[in-house]
Short mmCIF file of C-alpha atoms in Angstrom, two decimals:
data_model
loop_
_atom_site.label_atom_id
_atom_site.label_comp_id
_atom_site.label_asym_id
_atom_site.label_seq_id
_atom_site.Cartn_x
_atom_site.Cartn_y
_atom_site.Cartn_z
CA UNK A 1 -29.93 70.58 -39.28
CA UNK A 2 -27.08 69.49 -36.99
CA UNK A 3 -23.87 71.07 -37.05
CA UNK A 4 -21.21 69.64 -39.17
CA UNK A 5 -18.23 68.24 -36.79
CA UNK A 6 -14.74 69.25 -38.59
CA UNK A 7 -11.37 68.40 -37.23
CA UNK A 8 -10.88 71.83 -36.99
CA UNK A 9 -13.35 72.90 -34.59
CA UNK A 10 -11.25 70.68 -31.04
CA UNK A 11 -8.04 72.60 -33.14
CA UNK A 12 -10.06 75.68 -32.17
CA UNK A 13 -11.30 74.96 -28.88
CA UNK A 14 -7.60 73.84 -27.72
CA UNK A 15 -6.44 76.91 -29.25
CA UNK A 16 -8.88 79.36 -27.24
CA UNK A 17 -8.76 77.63 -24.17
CA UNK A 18 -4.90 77.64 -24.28
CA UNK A 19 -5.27 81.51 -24.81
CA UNK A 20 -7.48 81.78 -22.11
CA UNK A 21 -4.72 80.17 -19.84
CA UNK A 22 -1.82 82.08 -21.10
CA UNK A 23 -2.95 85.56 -20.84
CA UNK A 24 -2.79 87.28 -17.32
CA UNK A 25 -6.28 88.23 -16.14
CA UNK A 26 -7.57 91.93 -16.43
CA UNK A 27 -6.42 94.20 -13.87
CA UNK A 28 -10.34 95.28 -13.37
CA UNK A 29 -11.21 92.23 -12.30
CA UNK A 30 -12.94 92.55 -9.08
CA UNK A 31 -11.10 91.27 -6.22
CA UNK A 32 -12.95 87.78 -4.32
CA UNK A 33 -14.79 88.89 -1.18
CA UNK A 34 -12.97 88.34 2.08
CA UNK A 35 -13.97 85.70 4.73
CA UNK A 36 -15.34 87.10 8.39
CA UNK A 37 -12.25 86.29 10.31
CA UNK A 38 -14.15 84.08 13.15
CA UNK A 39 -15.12 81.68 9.77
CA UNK A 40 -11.39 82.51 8.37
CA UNK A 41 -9.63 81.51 11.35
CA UNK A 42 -11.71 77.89 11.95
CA UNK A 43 -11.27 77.54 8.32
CA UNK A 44 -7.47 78.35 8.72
CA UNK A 45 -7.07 75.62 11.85
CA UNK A 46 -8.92 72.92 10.04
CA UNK A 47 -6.82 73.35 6.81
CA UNK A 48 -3.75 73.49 9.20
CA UNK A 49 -5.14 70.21 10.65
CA UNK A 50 -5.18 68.50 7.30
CA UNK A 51 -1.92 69.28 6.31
CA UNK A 52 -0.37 68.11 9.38
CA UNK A 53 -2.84 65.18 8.90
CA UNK A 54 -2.10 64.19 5.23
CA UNK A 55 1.89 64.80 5.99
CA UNK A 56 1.77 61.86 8.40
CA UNK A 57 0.48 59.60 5.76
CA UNK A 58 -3.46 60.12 6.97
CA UNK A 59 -5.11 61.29 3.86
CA UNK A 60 -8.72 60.22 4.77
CA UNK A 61 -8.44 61.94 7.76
CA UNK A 62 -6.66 64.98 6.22
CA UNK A 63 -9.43 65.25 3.33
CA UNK A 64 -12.24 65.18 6.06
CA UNK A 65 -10.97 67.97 7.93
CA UNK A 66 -10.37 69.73 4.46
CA UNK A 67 -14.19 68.90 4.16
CA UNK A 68 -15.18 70.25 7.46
CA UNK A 69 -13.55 73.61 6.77
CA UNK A 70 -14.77 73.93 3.20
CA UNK A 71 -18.34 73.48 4.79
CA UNK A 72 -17.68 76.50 6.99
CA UNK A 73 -17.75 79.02 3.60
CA UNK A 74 -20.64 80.89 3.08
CA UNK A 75 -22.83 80.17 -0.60
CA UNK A 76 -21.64 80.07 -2.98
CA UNK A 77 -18.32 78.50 -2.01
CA UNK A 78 -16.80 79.10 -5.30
CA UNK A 79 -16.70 82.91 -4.29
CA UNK A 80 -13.99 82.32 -1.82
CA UNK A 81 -10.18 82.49 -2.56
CA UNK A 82 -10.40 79.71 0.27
CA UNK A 83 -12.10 77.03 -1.28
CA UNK A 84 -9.71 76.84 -4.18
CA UNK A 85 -6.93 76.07 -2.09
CA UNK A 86 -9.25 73.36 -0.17
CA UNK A 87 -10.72 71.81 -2.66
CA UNK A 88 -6.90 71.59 -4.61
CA UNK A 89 -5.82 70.49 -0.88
CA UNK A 90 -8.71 67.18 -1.34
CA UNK A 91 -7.21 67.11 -4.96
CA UNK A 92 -3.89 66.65 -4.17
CA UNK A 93 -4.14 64.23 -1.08
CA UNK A 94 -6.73 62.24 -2.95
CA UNK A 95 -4.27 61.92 -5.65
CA UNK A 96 -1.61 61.04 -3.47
CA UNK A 97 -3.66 58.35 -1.73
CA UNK A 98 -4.36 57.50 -5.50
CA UNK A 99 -8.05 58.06 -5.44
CA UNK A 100 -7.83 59.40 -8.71
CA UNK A 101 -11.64 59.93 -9.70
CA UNK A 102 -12.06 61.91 -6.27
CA UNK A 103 -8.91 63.89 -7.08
CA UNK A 104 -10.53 64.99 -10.61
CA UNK A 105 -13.61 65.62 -8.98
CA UNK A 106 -11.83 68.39 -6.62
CA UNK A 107 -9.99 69.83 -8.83
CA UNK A 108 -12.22 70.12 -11.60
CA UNK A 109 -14.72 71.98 -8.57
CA UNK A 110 -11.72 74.46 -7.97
CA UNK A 111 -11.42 75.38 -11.24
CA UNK A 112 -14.81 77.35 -10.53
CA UNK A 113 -12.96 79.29 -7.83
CA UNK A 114 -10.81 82.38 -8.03
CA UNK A 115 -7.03 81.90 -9.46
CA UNK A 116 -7.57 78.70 -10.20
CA UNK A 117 -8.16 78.94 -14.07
CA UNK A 118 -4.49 79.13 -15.39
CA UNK A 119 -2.78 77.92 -12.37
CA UNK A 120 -0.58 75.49 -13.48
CA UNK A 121 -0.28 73.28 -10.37
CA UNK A 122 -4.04 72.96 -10.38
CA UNK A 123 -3.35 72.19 -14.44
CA UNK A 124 -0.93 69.49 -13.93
CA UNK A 125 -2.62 67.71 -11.08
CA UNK A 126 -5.69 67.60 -12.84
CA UNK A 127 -4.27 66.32 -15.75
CA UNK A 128 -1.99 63.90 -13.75
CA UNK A 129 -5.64 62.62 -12.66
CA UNK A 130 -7.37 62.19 -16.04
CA UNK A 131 -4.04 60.66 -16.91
CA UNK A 132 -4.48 57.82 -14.24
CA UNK A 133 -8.58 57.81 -14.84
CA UNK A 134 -7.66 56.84 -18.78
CA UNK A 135 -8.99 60.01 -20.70
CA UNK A 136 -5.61 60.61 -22.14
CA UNK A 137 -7.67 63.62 -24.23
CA UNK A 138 -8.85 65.42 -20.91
CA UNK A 139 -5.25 64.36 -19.48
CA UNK A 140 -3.54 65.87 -22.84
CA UNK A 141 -5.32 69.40 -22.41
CA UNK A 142 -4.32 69.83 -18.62
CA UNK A 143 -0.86 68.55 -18.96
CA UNK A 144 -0.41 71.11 -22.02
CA UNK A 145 -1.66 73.76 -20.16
CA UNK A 146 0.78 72.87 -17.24
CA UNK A 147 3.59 72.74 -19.34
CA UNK A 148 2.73 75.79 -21.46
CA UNK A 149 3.59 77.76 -18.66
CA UNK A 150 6.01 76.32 -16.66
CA UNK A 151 7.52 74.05 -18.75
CA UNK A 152 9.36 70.92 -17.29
CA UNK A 153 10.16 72.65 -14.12
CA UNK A 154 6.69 71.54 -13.34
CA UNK A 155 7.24 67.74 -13.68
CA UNK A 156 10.71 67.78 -12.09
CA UNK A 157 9.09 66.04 -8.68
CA UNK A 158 6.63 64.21 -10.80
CA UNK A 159 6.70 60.72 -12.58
CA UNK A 160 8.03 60.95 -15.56
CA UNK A 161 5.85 59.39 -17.38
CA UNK A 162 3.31 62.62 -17.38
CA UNK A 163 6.35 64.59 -18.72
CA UNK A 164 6.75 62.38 -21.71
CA UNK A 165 3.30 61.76 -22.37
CA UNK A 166 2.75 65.52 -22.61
CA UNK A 167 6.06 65.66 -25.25
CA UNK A 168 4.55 63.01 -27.02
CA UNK A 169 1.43 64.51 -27.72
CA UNK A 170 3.07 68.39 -28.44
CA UNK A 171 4.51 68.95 -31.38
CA UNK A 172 7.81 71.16 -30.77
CA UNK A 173 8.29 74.01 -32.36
CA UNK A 174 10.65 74.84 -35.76
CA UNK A 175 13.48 75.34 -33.49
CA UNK A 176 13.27 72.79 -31.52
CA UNK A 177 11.76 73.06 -27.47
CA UNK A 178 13.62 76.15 -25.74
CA UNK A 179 16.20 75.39 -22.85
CA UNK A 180 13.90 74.17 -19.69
CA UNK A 181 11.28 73.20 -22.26
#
């Protein structure tokens, strides 16, 4: 017999995952292995390259050095701290450059890497993705969890249009949205 689909079961999922965003990880957790230094500095120069790279308006070229370095980390490569801030590095440049389904691809790979569940950059960018790719559900469920924590702060350097998409689809509390909200 198949399950019985209820409006209140994507209530629930929304609801957990948001919980799972919100509250701070254990203090047990174990901490991510550290990189040999001869892989962390090549890894370190080639990231360095793509920033300078992507900041001069060469985001192909800044995404393939982000490439080469993540291809330096050791299986699996969602162990290391570094390949959440490379892969949110391909994210954010392919975004820029407005290659939207490579963006989403990124960034939905770093959220399999350490700190990046519940990081609200990573959050926002990946919703600002789903956004542009036309799942405005996917897009609805980042974006929330962006502006859950952070609250418009987030979106001040952002188009506003992600900002009031997000409001649009909350529904404010009794009181009305706090100050900053």
């Amino acid at each position: 017999m198949k399950p019985r689909r209820t409006k209140i079961a994507p209530l629930a999922r929304y609801l957990v995952a948001s919980l799972l965003v919100l509250l701070p990880q254990p203090a047990h957790a174990a901490a991510p292995p550290q990189l040999p230094d001869a892989v962390s500095a090549k890894v370190t120069a080639l990231s360095t390259s793509g920033d300078v790279l992507v900041k001069q308006g060469k985001s192909r070229e800044g995404v393939q050095a982000y490439v080469k370095a993540l291809n330096l980390l050791p299986e699996p490569v969602t162990q290391w701290e570094a390949a959440t801030w490379l892969l949110v590095a391909i994210g954010d440049a392919n975004f820029k450059a407005k290659y939207y389904e490579q963006a989403r691809a990124a960034l939905q790979d770093a959220m399999h890497c350490p700190g990046a569940l519940g990081n609200p950059f990573i959050h926002l960018r990946l919703g600002q993705a789903y956004f542009e790719l036309g799942n405005m559900s996917k897009a609805a469920d980042e974006l929330a969890r962006a502006y859950l924590q952070k609250g418009k702060a987030i979106f001040k350097e952002e188009d506003p249009k992600y900002l009031a998409f997000i409001k649009s689809r909350l529904k404010p509390p009794p009181d009305g949205w706090p100050s900053g909200w």
